[in-house]
Amino acid sequence: MTGIETIMRTSAVIPVLVIDDAATARPLAEALVAGGLRVLEVTMRTPAALDAIREMKQVPGAIVGAGTVVTLEQFEQVMDLDVEFIVSPGLTETLGRPIVDSGVPFLPGVANAGDIMRGLDLGLAHFKFFPAEASGGLKALKALAAPFYQAQFCPTGGITEASAPDWLAFDPVLCVGGSWVTGGTMAEVEAKARAANALRR
């Protein structure tokens, strides 16, 4: 298995984390890991993201990656933090080639056949299907997966606790991304993480 496939198979759900205050990052990571969700995607959507990654990387057992990486500058910033994987919402050769060449596990976003073909050209076979529900949902992914039989996916965007099992039941789907596990007290987060981890078929 490739590095990214191993990461995708670690947990049924990858929490998509938007951190506004880095002080909350470590307790959140501890709760998610305690619930069985070890793979954590910290999105680069807030000024606190880099500090949040630093905090989460101190949690034993956590596999911390950077999400919403859209520029080469962000790529360089997160590589300086020694992130364990990188997720982008889309895929361009300008961004994708340096990430692939770096050897860091990479999960680029795709929404159509052209995106997947661009990824295959870069030597990739693992993709984030994003935005999953807005891009046609499970029906659309099944149509895309047929010609691209070698590809495996992590659908993200609009996935809920209720819909996740349907996505996970489709063979090319190794995991799903979701934010429903992140709200509430840390005890509630741990309980939601435990329930989400149990969705693995």
PDB file of C-alpha atoms in Angstrom, residues 29-149:
ATOM      1  CA  ALA A  29      -6.953  15.964  19.030  1.00  0.00           C
ATOM      2  CA  GLU A  30      -6.742  14.012  22.307  1.00  0.00           C
ATOM      3  CA  ALA A  31     -10.525  13.472  22.312  1.00  0.00           C
ATOM      4  CA  LEU A  32     -10.607  12.353  18.670  1.00  0.00           C
ATOM      5  CA  VAL A  33      -7.664   9.964  19.084  1.00  0.00           C
ATOM      6  CA  ALA A  34      -9.185   8.547  22.288  1.00  0.00           C
ATOM      7  CA  GLY A  35     -12.337   7.844  20.264  1.00  0.00           C
ATOM      8  CA  GLY A  36     -10.333   5.988  17.630  1.00  0.00           C
ATOM      9  CA  LEU A  37      -9.996   8.681  14.953  1.00  0.00           C
ATOM     10  CA  ARG A  38      -6.230   9.067  14.662  1.00  0.00           C
ATOM     11  CA  VAL A  39      -6.057  10.755  11.250  1.00  0.00           C
ATOM     12  CA  LEU A  40      -6.652  14.498  11.656  1.00  0.00           C
ATOM     13  CA  GLU A  41      -6.936  16.988   8.787  1.00  0.00           C
ATOM     14  CA  VAL A  42      -6.289  20.557   9.945  1.00  0.00           C
ATOM     15  CA  THR A  43      -7.542  22.925   7.244  1.00  0.00           C
ATOM     16  CA  MET A  44      -5.432  25.922   6.286  1.00  0.00           C
ATOM     17  CA  ARG A  45      -8.492  28.183   6.454  1.00  0.00           C
ATOM     18  CA  THR A  46      -7.596  30.136   9.578  1.00  0.00           C
ATOM     19  CA  PRO A  47      -4.605  32.079  10.917  1.00  0.00           C
ATOM     20  CA  ALA A  48      -4.387  29.535  13.763  1.00  0.00           C
ATOM     21  CA  ALA A  49      -3.930  26.524  11.459  1.00  0.00           C
ATOM     22  CA  LEU A  50      -0.121  26.259  11.633  1.00  0.00           C
ATOM     23  CA  ASP A  51      -0.059  26.568  15.425  1.00  0.00           C
ATOM     24  CA  ALA A  52      -2.912  24.051  15.637  1.00  0.00           C
ATOM     25  CA  ILE A  53      -0.882  21.540  13.621  1.00  0.00           C
ATOM     26  CA  ARG A  54       2.082  22.037  15.970  1.00  0.00           C
ATOM     27  CA  GLU A  55      -0.163  21.387  18.983  1.00  0.00           C
ATOM     28  CA  MET A  56      -1.855  18.317  17.520  1.00  0.00           C
ATOM     29  CA  LYS A  57       1.436  16.731  16.524  1.00  0.00           C
ATOM     30  CA  GLN A  58       2.266  16.483  20.237  1.00  0.00           C
ATOM     31  CA  VAL A  59      -0.640  14.085  20.817  1.00  0.00           C
ATOM     32  CA  PRO A  60       0.516  10.438  20.947  1.00  0.00           C
ATOM     33  CA  GLY A  61      -1.032   8.353  18.186  1.00  0.00           C
ATOM     34  CA  ALA A  62      -2.258  11.305  16.128  1.00  0.00           C
ATOM     35  CA  ILE A  63      -1.535  11.342  12.382  1.00  0.00           C
ATOM     36  CA  VAL A  64      -1.709  15.032  11.577  1.00  0.00           C
ATOM     37  CA  GLY A  65      -2.076  16.428   8.076  1.00  0.00           C
ATOM     38  CA  ALA A  66      -2.768  19.791   6.481  1.00  0.00           C
ATOM     39  CA  GLY A  67      -5.933  20.317   4.474  1.00  0.00           C
ATOM     40  CA  THR A  68      -7.093  23.056   2.100  1.00  0.00           C
ATOM     41  CA  VAL A  69      -3.537  23.481   0.822  1.00  0.00           C
ATOM     42  CA  VAL A  70      -3.984  25.588  -2.316  1.00  0.00           C
ATOM     43  CA  THR A  71      -0.656  27.419  -2.821  1.00  0.00           C
ATOM     44  CA  LEU A  72       3.019  26.525  -2.980  1.00  0.00           C
ATOM     45  CA  GLU A  73       3.622  28.892  -0.060  1.00  0.00           C
ATOM     46  CA  GLN A  74       1.203  26.872   2.110  1.00  0.00           C
ATOM     47  CA  PHE A  75       2.853  23.652   0.950  1.00  0.00           C
ATOM     48  CA  GLU A  76       6.247  24.949   2.077  1.00  0.00           C
ATOM     49  CA  GLN A  77       4.834  26.146   5.404  1.00  0.00           C
ATOM     50  CA  VAL A  78       3.280  22.789   6.284  1.00  0.00           C
ATOM     51  CA  MET A  79       6.340  20.842   5.131  1.00  0.00           C
ATOM     52  CA  ASP A  80       8.364  22.878   7.626  1.00  0.00           C
ATOM     53  CA  LEU A  81       6.023  21.458  10.302  1.00  0.00           C
ATOM     54  CA  ASP A  82       6.667  17.891   9.112  1.00  0.00           C
ATOM     55  CA  VAL A  83       2.987  17.128   8.442  1.00  0.00           C
ATOM     56  CA  GLU A  84       2.226  13.480   7.760  1.00  0.00           C
ATOM     57  CA  PHE A  85      -0.043  14.084   4.767  1.00  0.00           C
ATOM     58  CA  ILE A  86      -1.416  16.916   2.617  1.00  0.00           C
ATOM     59  CA  VAL A  87      -4.961  17.387   1.304  1.00  0.00           C
ATOM     60  CA  SER A  88      -5.969  19.900  -1.355  1.00  0.00           C
ATOM     61  CA  PRO A  89      -9.516  20.794  -2.486  1.00  0.00           C
ATOM     62  CA  GLY A  90      -8.530  20.534  -6.156  1.00  0.00           C
ATOM     63  CA  LEU A  91      -5.597  19.523  -8.327  1.00  0.00           C
ATOM     64  CA  THR A  92      -3.283  21.555 -10.541  1.00  0.00           C
ATOM     65  CA  GLU A  93       0.063  20.431 -11.903  1.00  0.00           C
ATOM     66  CA  THR A  94       1.693  23.565 -10.466  1.00  0.00           C
ATOM     67  CA  LEU A  95       0.798  22.508  -6.937  1.00  0.00           C
ATOM     68  CA  GLY A  96       0.573  18.761  -7.430  1.00  0.00           C
ATOM     69  CA  ARG A  97       3.977  18.132  -8.988  1.00  0.00           C
ATOM     70  CA  PRO A  98       6.073  19.557  -6.100  1.00  0.00           C
ATOM     71  CA  ILE A  99       3.944  17.723  -3.528  1.00  0.00           C
ATOM     72  CA  VAL A 100       4.303  14.429  -5.408  1.00  0.00           C
ATOM     73  CA  ASP A 101       8.052  14.996  -5.810  1.00  0.00           C
ATOM     74  CA  SER A 102       8.405  15.639  -2.065  1.00  0.00           C
ATOM     75  CA  GLY A 103       7.157  12.144  -1.275  1.00  0.00           C
ATOM     76  CA  VAL A 104       4.656  13.300   1.362  1.00  0.00           C
ATOM     77  CA  PRO A 105       1.364  11.350   1.208  1.00  0.00           C
ATOM     78  CA  PHE A 106      -1.017  13.471  -0.885  1.00  0.00           C
ATOM     79  CA  LEU A 107      -4.801  13.408  -1.247  1.00  0.00           C
ATOM     80  CA  PRO A 108      -5.896  15.909  -3.918  1.00  0.00           C
ATOM     81  CA  GLY A 109      -9.496  16.882  -4.509  1.00  0.00           C
ATOM     82  CA  VAL A 110     -11.278  15.757  -7.673  1.00  0.00           C
ATOM     83  CA  ALA A 111     -14.827  16.361  -8.890  1.00  0.00           C
ATOM     84  CA  ASN A 112     -14.824  15.039 -12.474  1.00  0.00           C
ATOM     85  CA  ALA A 113     -13.082  12.778 -14.980  1.00  0.00           C
ATOM     86  CA  GLY A 114     -10.602  15.465 -16.079  1.00  0.00           C
ATOM     87  CA  ASP A 115      -9.450  15.956 -12.484  1.00  0.00           C
ATOM     88  CA  ILE A 116      -8.868  12.228 -12.023  1.00  0.00           C
ATOM     89  CA  MET A 117      -6.963  11.973 -15.326  1.00  0.00           C
ATOM     90  CA  ARG A 118      -4.733  14.868 -14.235  1.00  0.00           C
ATOM     91  CA  GLY A 119      -4.027  12.969 -11.013  1.00  0.00           C
ATOM     92  CA  LEU A 120      -3.260   9.727 -12.837  1.00  0.00           C
ATOM     93  CA  ASP A 121      -0.821  11.669 -15.037  1.00  0.00           C
ATOM     94  CA  LEU A 122       0.984  12.669 -11.819  1.00  0.00           C
ATOM     95  CA  GLY A 123       1.150   9.048 -10.710  1.00  0.00           C
ATOM     96  CA  LEU A 124      -1.679   9.348  -8.175  1.00  0.00           C
ATOM     97  CA  ALA A 125      -4.523   6.893  -7.590  1.00  0.00           C
ATOM     98  CA  HIS A 126      -6.022   8.137  -4.297  1.00  0.00           C
ATOM     99  CA  PHE A 127      -8.320  11.131  -4.320  1.00  0.00           C
ATOM    100  CA  LYS A 128     -10.623  13.241  -2.197  1.00  0.00           C
ATOM    101  CA  PHE A 129     -14.010  13.414  -3.982  1.00  0.00           C
ATOM    102  CA  PHE A 130     -14.968  17.008  -3.241  1.00  0.00           C
ATOM    103  CA  PRO A 131     -17.439  18.568  -2.749  1.00  0.00           C
ATOM    104  CA  ALA A 132     -19.053  15.139  -2.571  1.00  0.00           C
ATOM    105  CA  GLU A 133     -22.758  15.914  -2.222  1.00  0.00           C
ATOM    106  CA  ALA A 134     -22.680  19.059  -4.395  1.00  0.00           C
ATOM    107  CA  SER A 135     -20.823  17.115  -7.114  1.00  0.00           C
ATOM    108  CA  GLY A 136     -23.653  14.621  -7.510  1.00  0.00           C
ATOM    109  CA  GLY A 137     -23.280  12.435  -4.443  1.00  0.00           C
ATOM    110  CA  LEU A 138     -22.710   8.705  -4.387  1.00  0.00           C
ATOM    111  CA  LYS A 139     -24.401   8.242  -7.776  1.00  0.00           C
ATOM    112  CA  ALA A 140     -21.830  10.539  -9.403  1.00  0.00           C
ATOM    113  CA  LEU A 141     -18.891   8.829  -7.697  1.00  0.00           C
ATOM    114  CA  LYS A 142     -20.103   5.402  -8.832  1.00  0.00           C
ATOM    115  CA  ALA A 143     -20.254   6.696 -12.413  1.00  0.00           C
ATOM    116  CA  LEU A 144     -16.723   8.124 -12.156  1.00  0.00           C
ATOM    117  CA  ALA A 145     -15.262   5.081 -10.428  1.00  0.00           C
ATOM    118  CA  ALA A 146     -16.324   2.729 -13.241  1.00  0.00           C
ATOM    119  CA  PRO A 147     -13.802   3.905 -15.878  1.00  0.00           C
ATOM    120  CA  PHE A 148     -11.192   4.741 -13.253  1.00  0.00           C
ATOM    121  CA  TYR A 149     -11.151   1.292 -11.669  1.00  0.00           C
TER     122      TYR A 149
END
